[in-house]
GROMACS .gro file of C-alpha atoms in nm:
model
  348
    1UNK     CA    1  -6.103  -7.535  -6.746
    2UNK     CA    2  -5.842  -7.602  -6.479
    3UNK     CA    3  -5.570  -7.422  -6.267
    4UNK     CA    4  -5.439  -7.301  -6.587
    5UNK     CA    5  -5.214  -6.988  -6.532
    6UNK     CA    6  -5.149  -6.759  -6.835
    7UNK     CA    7  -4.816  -6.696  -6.922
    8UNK     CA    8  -4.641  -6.585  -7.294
    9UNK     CA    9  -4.553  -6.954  -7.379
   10UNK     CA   10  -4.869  -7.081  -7.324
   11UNK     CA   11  -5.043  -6.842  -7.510
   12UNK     CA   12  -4.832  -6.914  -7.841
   13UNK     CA   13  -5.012  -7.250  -7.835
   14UNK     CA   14  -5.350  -7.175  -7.683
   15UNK     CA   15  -5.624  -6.930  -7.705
   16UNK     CA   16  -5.706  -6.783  -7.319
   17UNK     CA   17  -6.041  -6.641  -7.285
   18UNK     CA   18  -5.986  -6.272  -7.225
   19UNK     CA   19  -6.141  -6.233  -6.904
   20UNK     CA   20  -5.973  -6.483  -6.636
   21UNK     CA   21  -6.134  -6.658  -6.357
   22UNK     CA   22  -5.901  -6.525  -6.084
   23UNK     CA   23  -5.600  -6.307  -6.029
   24UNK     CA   24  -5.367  -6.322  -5.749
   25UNK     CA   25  -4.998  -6.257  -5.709
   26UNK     CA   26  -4.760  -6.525  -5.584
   27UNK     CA   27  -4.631  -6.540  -5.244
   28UNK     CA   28  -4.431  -6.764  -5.021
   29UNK     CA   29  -4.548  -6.960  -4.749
   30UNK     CA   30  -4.436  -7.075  -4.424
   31UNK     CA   31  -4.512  -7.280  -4.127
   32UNK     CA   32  -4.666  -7.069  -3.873
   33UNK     CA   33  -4.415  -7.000  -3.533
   34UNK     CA   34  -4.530  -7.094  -3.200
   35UNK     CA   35  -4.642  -6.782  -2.991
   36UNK     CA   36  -4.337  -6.723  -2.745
   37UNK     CA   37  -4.393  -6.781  -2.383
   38UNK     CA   38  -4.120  -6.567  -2.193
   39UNK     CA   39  -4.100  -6.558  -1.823
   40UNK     CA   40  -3.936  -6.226  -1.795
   41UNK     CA   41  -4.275  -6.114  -1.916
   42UNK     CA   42  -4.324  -5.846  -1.662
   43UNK     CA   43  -4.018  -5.695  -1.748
   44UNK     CA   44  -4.028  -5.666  -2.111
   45UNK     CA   45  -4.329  -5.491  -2.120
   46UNK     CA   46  -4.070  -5.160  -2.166
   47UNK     CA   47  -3.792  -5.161  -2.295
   48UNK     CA   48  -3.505  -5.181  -2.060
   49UNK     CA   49  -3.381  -4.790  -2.165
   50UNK     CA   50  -3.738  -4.688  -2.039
   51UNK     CA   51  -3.724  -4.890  -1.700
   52UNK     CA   52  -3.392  -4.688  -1.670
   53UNK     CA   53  -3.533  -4.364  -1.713
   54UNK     CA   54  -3.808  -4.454  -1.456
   55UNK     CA   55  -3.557  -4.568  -1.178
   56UNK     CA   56  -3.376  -4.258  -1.222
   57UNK     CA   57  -3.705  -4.052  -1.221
   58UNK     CA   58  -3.745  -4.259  -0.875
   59UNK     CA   59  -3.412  -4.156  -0.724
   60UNK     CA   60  -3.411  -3.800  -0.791
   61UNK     CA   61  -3.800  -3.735  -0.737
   62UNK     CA   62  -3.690  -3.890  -0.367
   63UNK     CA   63  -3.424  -3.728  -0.323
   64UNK     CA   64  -3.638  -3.386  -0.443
   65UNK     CA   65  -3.920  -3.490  -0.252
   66UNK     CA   66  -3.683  -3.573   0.085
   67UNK     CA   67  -3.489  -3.176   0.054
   68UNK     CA   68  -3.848  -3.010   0.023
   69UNK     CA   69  -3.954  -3.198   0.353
   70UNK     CA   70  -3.629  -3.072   0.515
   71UNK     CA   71  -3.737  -2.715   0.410
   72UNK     CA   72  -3.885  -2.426   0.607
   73UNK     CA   73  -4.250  -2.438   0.554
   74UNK     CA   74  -4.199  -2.817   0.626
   75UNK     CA   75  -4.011  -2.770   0.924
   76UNK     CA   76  -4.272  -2.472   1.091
   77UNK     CA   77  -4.562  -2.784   1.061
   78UNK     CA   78  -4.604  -3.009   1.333
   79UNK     CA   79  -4.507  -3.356   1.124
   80UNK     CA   80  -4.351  -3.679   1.238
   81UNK     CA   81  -3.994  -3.736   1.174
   82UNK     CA   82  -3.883  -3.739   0.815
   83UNK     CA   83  -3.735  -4.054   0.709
   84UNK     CA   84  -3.535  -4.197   0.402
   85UNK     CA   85  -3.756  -4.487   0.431
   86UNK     CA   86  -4.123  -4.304   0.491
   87UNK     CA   87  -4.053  -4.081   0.191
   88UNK     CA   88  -3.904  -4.363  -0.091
   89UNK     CA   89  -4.200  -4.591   0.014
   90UNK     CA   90  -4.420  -4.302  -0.057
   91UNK     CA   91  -4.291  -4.233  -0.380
   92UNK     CA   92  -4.270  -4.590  -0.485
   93UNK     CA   93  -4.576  -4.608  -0.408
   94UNK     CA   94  -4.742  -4.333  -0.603
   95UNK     CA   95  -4.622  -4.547  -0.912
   96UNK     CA   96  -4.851  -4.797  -0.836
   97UNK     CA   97  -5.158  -4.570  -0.792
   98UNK     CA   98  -5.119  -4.548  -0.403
   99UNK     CA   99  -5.154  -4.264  -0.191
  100UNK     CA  100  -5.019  -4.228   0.147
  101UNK     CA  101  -5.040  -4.020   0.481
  102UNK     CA  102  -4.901  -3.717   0.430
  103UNK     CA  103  -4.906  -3.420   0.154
  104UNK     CA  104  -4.647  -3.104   0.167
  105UNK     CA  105  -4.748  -2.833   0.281
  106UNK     CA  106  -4.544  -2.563   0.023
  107UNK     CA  107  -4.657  -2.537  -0.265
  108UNK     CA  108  -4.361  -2.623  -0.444
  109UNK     CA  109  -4.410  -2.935  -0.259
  110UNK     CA  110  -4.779  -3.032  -0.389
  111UNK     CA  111  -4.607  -2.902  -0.731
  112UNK     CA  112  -4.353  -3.147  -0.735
  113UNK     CA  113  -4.599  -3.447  -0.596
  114UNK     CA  114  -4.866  -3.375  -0.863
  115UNK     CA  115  -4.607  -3.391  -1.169
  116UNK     CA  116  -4.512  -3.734  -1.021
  117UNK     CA  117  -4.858  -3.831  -0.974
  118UNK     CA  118  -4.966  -3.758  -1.305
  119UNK     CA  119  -4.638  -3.964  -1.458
  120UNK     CA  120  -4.771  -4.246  -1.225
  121UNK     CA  121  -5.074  -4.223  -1.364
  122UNK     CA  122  -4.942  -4.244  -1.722
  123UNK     CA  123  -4.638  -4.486  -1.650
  124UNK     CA  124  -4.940  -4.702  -1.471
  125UNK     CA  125  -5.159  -4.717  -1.749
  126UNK     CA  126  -4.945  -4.782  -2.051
  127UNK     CA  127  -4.800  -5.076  -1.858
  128UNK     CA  128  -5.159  -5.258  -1.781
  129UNK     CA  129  -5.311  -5.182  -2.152
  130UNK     CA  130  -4.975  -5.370  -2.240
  131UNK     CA  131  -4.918  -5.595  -2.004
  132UNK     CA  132  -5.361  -5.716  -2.127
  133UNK     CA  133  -5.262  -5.674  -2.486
  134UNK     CA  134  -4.968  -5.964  -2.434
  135UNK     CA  135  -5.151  -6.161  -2.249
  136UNK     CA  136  -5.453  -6.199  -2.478
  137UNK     CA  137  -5.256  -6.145  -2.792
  138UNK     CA  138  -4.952  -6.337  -2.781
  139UNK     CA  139  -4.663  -6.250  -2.937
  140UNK     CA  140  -4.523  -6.472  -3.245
  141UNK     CA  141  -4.160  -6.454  -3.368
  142UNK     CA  142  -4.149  -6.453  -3.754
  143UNK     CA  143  -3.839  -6.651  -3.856
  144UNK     CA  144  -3.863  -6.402  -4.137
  145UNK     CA  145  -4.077  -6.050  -4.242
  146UNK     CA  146  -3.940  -5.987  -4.616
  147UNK     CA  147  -3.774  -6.227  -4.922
  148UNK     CA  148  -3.421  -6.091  -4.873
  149UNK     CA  149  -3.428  -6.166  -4.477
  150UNK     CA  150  -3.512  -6.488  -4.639
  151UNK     CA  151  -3.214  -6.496  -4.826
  152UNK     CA  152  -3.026  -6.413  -4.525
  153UNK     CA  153  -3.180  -6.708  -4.352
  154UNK     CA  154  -2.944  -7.019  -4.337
  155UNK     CA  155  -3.186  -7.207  -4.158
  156UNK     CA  156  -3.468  -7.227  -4.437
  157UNK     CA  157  -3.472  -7.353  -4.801
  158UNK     CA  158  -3.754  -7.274  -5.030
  159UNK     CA  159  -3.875  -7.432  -5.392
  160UNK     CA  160  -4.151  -7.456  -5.629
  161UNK     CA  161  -4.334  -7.667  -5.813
  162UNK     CA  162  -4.133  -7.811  -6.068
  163UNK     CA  163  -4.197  -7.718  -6.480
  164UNK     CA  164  -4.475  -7.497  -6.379
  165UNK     CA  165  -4.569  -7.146  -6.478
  166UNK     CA  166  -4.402  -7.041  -6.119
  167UNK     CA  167  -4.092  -7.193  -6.185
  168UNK     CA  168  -4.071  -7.043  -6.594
  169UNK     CA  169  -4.139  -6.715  -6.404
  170UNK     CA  170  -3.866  -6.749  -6.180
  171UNK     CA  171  -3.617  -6.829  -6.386
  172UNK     CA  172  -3.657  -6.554  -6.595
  173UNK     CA  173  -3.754  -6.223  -6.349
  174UNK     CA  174  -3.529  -5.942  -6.372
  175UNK     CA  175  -3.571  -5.869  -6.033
  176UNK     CA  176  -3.260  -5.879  -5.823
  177UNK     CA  177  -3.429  -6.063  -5.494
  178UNK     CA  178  -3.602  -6.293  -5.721
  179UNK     CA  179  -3.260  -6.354  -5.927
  180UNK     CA  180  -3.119  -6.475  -5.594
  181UNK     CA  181  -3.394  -6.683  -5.506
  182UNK     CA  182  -3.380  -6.880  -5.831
  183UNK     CA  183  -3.013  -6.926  -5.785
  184UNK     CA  184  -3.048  -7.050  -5.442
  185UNK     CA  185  -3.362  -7.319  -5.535
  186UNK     CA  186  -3.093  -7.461  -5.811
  187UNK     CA  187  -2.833  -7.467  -5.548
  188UNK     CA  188  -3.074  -7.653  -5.330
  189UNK     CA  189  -3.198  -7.860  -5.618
  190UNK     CA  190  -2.836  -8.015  -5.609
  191UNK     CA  191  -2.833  -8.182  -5.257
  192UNK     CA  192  -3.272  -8.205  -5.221
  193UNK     CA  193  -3.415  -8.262  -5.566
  194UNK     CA  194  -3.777  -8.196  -5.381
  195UNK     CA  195  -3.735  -7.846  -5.391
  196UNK     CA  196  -3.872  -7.894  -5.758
  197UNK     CA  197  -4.103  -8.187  -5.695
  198UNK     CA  198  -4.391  -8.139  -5.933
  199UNK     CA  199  -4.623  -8.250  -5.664
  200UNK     CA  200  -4.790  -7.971  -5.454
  201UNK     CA  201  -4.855  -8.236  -5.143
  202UNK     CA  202  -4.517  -8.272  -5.172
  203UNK     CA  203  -4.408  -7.890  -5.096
  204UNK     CA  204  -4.701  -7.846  -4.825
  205UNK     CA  205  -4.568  -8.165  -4.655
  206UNK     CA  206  -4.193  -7.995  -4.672
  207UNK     CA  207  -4.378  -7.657  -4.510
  208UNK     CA  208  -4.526  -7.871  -4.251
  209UNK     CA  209  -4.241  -8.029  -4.143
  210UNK     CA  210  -3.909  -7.864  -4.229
  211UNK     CA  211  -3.783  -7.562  -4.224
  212UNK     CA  212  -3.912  -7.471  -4.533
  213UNK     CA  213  -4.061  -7.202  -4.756
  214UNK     CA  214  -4.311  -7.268  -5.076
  215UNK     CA  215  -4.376  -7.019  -5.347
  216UNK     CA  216  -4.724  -7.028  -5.447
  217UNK     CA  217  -5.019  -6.798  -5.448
  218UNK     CA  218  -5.293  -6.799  -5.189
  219UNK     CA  219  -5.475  -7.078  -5.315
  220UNK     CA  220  -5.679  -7.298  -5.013
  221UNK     CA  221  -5.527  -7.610  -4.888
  222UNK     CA  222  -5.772  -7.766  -4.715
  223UNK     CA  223  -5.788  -8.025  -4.455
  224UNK     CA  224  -5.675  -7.781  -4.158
  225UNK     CA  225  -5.343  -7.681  -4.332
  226UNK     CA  226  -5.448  -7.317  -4.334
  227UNK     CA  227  -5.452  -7.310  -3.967
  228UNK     CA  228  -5.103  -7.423  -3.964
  229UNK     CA  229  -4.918  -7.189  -4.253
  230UNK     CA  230  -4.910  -6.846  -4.324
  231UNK     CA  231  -4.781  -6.611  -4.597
  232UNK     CA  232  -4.491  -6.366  -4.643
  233UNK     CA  233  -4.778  -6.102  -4.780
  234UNK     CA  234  -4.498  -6.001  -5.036
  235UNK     CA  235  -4.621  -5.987  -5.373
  236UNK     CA  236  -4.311  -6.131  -5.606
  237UNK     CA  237  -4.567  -6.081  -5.909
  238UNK     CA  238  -4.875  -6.102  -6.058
  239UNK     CA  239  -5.065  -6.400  -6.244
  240UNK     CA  240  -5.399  -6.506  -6.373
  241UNK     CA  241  -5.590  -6.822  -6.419
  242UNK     CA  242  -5.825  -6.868  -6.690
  243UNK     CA  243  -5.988  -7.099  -6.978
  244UNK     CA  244  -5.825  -7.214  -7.246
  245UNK     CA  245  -5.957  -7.312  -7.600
  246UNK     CA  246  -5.780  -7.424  -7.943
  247UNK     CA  247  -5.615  -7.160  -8.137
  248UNK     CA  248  -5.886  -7.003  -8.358
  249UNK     CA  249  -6.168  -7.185  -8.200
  250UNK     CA  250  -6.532  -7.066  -8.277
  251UNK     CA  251  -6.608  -7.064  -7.939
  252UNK     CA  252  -6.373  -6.792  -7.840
  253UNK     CA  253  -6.621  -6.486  -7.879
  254UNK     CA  254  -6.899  -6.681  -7.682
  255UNK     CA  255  -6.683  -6.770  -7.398
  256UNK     CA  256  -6.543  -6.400  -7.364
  257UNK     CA  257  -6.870  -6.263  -7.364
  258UNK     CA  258  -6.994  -6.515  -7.130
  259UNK     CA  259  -6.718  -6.457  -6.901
  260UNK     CA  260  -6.729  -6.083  -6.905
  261UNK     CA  261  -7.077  -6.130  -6.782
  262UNK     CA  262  -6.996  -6.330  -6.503
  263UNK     CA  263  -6.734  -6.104  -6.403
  264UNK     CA  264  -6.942  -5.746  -6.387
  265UNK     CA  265  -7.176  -5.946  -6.242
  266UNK     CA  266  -6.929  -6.054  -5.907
  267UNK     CA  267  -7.059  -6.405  -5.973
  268UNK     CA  268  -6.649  -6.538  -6.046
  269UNK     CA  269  -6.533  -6.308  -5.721
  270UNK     CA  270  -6.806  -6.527  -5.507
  271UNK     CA  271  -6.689  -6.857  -5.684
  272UNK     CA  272  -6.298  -6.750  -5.629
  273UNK     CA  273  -6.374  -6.684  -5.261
  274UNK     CA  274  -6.574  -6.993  -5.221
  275UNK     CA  275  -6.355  -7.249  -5.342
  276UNK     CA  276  -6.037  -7.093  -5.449
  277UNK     CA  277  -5.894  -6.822  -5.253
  278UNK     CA  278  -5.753  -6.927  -4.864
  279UNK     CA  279  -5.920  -6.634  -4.639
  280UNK     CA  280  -5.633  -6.710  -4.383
  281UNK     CA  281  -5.891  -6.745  -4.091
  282UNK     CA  282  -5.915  -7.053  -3.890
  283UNK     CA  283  -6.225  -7.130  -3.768
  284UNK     CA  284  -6.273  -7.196  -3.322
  285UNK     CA  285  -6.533  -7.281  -3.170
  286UNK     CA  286  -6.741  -6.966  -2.996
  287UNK     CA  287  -6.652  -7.048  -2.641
  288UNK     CA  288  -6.286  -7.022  -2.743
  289UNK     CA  289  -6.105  -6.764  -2.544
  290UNK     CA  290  -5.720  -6.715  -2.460
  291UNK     CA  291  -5.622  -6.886  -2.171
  292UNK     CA  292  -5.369  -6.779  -1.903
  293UNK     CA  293  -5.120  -7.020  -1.830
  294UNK     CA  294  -4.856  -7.098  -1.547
  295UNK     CA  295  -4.622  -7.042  -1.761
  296UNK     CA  296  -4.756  -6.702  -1.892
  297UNK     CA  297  -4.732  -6.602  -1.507
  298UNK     CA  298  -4.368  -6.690  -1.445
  299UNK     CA  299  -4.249  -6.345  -1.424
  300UNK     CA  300  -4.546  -6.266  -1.139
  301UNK     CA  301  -4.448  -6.549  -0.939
  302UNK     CA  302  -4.067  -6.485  -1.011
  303UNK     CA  303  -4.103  -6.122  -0.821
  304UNK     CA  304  -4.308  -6.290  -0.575
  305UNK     CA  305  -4.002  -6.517  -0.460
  306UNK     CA  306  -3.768  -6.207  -0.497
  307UNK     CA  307  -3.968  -5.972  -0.284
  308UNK     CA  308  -4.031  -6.302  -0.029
  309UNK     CA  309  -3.628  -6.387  -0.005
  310UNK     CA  310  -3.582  -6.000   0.041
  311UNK     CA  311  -3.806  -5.944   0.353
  312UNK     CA  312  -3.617  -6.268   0.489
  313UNK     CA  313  -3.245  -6.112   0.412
  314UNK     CA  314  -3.404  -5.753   0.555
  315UNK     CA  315  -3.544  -5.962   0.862
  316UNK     CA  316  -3.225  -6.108   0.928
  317UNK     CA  317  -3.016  -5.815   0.903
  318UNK     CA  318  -3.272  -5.652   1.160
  319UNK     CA  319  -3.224  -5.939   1.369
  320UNK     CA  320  -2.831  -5.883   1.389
  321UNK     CA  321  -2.837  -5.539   1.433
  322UNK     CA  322  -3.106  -5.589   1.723
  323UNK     CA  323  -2.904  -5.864   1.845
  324UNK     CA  324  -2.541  -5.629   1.824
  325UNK     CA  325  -2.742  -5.288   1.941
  326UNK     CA  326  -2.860  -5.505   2.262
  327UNK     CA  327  -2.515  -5.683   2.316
  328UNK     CA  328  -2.372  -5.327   2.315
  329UNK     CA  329  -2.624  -5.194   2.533
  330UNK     CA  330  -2.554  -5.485   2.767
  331UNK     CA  331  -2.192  -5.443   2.752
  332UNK     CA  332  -2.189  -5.052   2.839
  333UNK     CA  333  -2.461  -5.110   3.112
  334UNK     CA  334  -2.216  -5.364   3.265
  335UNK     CA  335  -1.923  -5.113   3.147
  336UNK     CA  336  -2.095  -4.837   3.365
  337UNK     CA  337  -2.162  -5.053   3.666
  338UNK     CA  338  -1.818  -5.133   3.687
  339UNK     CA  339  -1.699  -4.797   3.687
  340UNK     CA  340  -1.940  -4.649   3.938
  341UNK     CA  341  -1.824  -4.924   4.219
  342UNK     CA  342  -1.617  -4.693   4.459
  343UNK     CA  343  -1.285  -4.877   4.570
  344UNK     CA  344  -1.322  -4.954   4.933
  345UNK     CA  345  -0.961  -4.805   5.008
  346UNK     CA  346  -1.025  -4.469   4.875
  347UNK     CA  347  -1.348  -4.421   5.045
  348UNK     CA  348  -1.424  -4.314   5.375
   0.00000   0.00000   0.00000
């Protein structure tokens, strides 16, 4: 009894007990990716067509909201002056879930400030729920999802076990992806013999620290290196592990029935989970919890600088044009002086 898989060649020698011990389907592993910590988090949130379509829904449901203002029910109301400023800031506003001072007074004006209240509403929401999810879910780059972006993948080489069931079935599949993974492991083979090292630490060491991909089934690897690997989920096919005897052994019938037994009963599933199959869940401690970094908040502290060096170009530009209105001012004033002196020969 061992980690005996149960192929055609083996079975020309052997006699399997009918009923194996475990089934799985072979895989290939991979160093887990670091989650990605982007500081333009705030902005990729949506996509950049949708932040398009929402500054355009900003422009024109101003410049909507500024010509219904300007209209005659508008205009019969006692308001304060309409202005380009009052009205965007409103608007703007209303994306963020803020109200402000004043509501229309036609109907076609509430119309129009409802539908945008309702897309603020919407727009508002969908961006926290994602902006939450991000943060307490961060998002990991696979450096692949499938076996033929694999392929595709100059970066990563891959190998098996050497002489092993794995490698017998690889070589001879009739499937086209697995055809070109063969061919590539031999290519490999030629410059990095490990790819076929017939020592498993060998491989897991490779995943750990190369670019590197393993084919194997989802057997547990102990000492932490679950934590750190994960599989392509991708079955390239099927195999079973079970007992093997001595052809025409006596003890054939016993052990089938045996095993059967154990089978029906779930007892082998509760062994196979136990000791055999990797769950792919890495145990934390309970007071584990995702933690916010600086460098999650980049992007909030990013827009915080922006707006800041805005206010001080805005505040500067005010300045000037206070400073040129009141040198204007100064200069007609003067301007008007001078040409209300009455020349003393022309007056009497």
């Amino acid at each position: 009894m061992a980690s005996l898989s149960r192929n055609s060649d083996r079975d020309a020698v052997v006699d399997f007990v009918e009923t194996p011990f475990f089934r799985d389907y072979k895989d290939i592993m991979y160093r887990k990716s670091n989650s990605t910590k982007n500081w333009r988090l705030l902005l990729d949130i949506f996509r950049p067509t949708v932040l398009l379509c929402i500054g355009v829904a900003l422009v024109v449901y101003t410049s909507l909201y500024l010509l219904l203002q300007l209209g005659p029910r508008e205009r019969r109301e006692e308001r304060t002056c309409v202005y380009i400023s009052n009205v965007s800031c409103y608007i703007y506003g209303a994306l963020f879930s803020q109200g402000g001072k004043h509501l229309p007074f036609s109907a076609s004006g509430r119309f129009l400030v409802a539908s945008w209240w309702i897309f603020s509403i919407v727009m508002s929401a969908t961006y926290s729920a994602k902006l939450i999810a991000n943060l307490a879910v961060p998002r990991v780059d696979k450096p692949f999802s499938s076996t033929r972006e694999l392929l595709e993948n100059t970066d990563y080489k891959w190998g098996v076990v050497g002489k092993s069931s794995t490698y017998s079935l690889l070589s001879i599949s009739k499937d086209s992806d697995i055809q070109e993974l063969w061919k590539k492991m031999v290519i490999f083979n030629k410059t990095d013999p490990s790819v076929f090292s017939r020592s498993i630490t060998d491989h897991i060491e490779k995943v750990l620290t190369e670019p590197y991909a393993y084919v194997m089934g989802h057997d547990k690897l102990g000492n932490g290196t679950d934590c750190k690997v994960t599989f392509l989920r991708e079955k390239l096919f099927e195999y079973s592990k079970g007992m093997a005897l001595p052809q025409d052994s006596p003890l054939k019938e016993d052990f089938d029935k045996v095993m059967i037994h154990l089978s029906e009963t779930g007892f082998l599933n509760r062994l196979a989970k136990k000791w055999i199959i990797s769950d792919g869940q890495c145990l934390v401690g309970k007071s584990a919890a995702t933690v916010v970094t600086l460098e999650d908040m980049h992007s909030a502290f990013y827009l915080l600088l922006a707006g800041f060096g805005a206010s001080c170009c805005i505040l500067i530009f005010e300045w000037l044009y206070r400073m040129m209105q009141s040198y204007r001012f100064e200069k007609q004033k003067k301007d008007f002086a001078i040409s209300s002196q009455c020349n003393p020969l022309l007056c009497y």
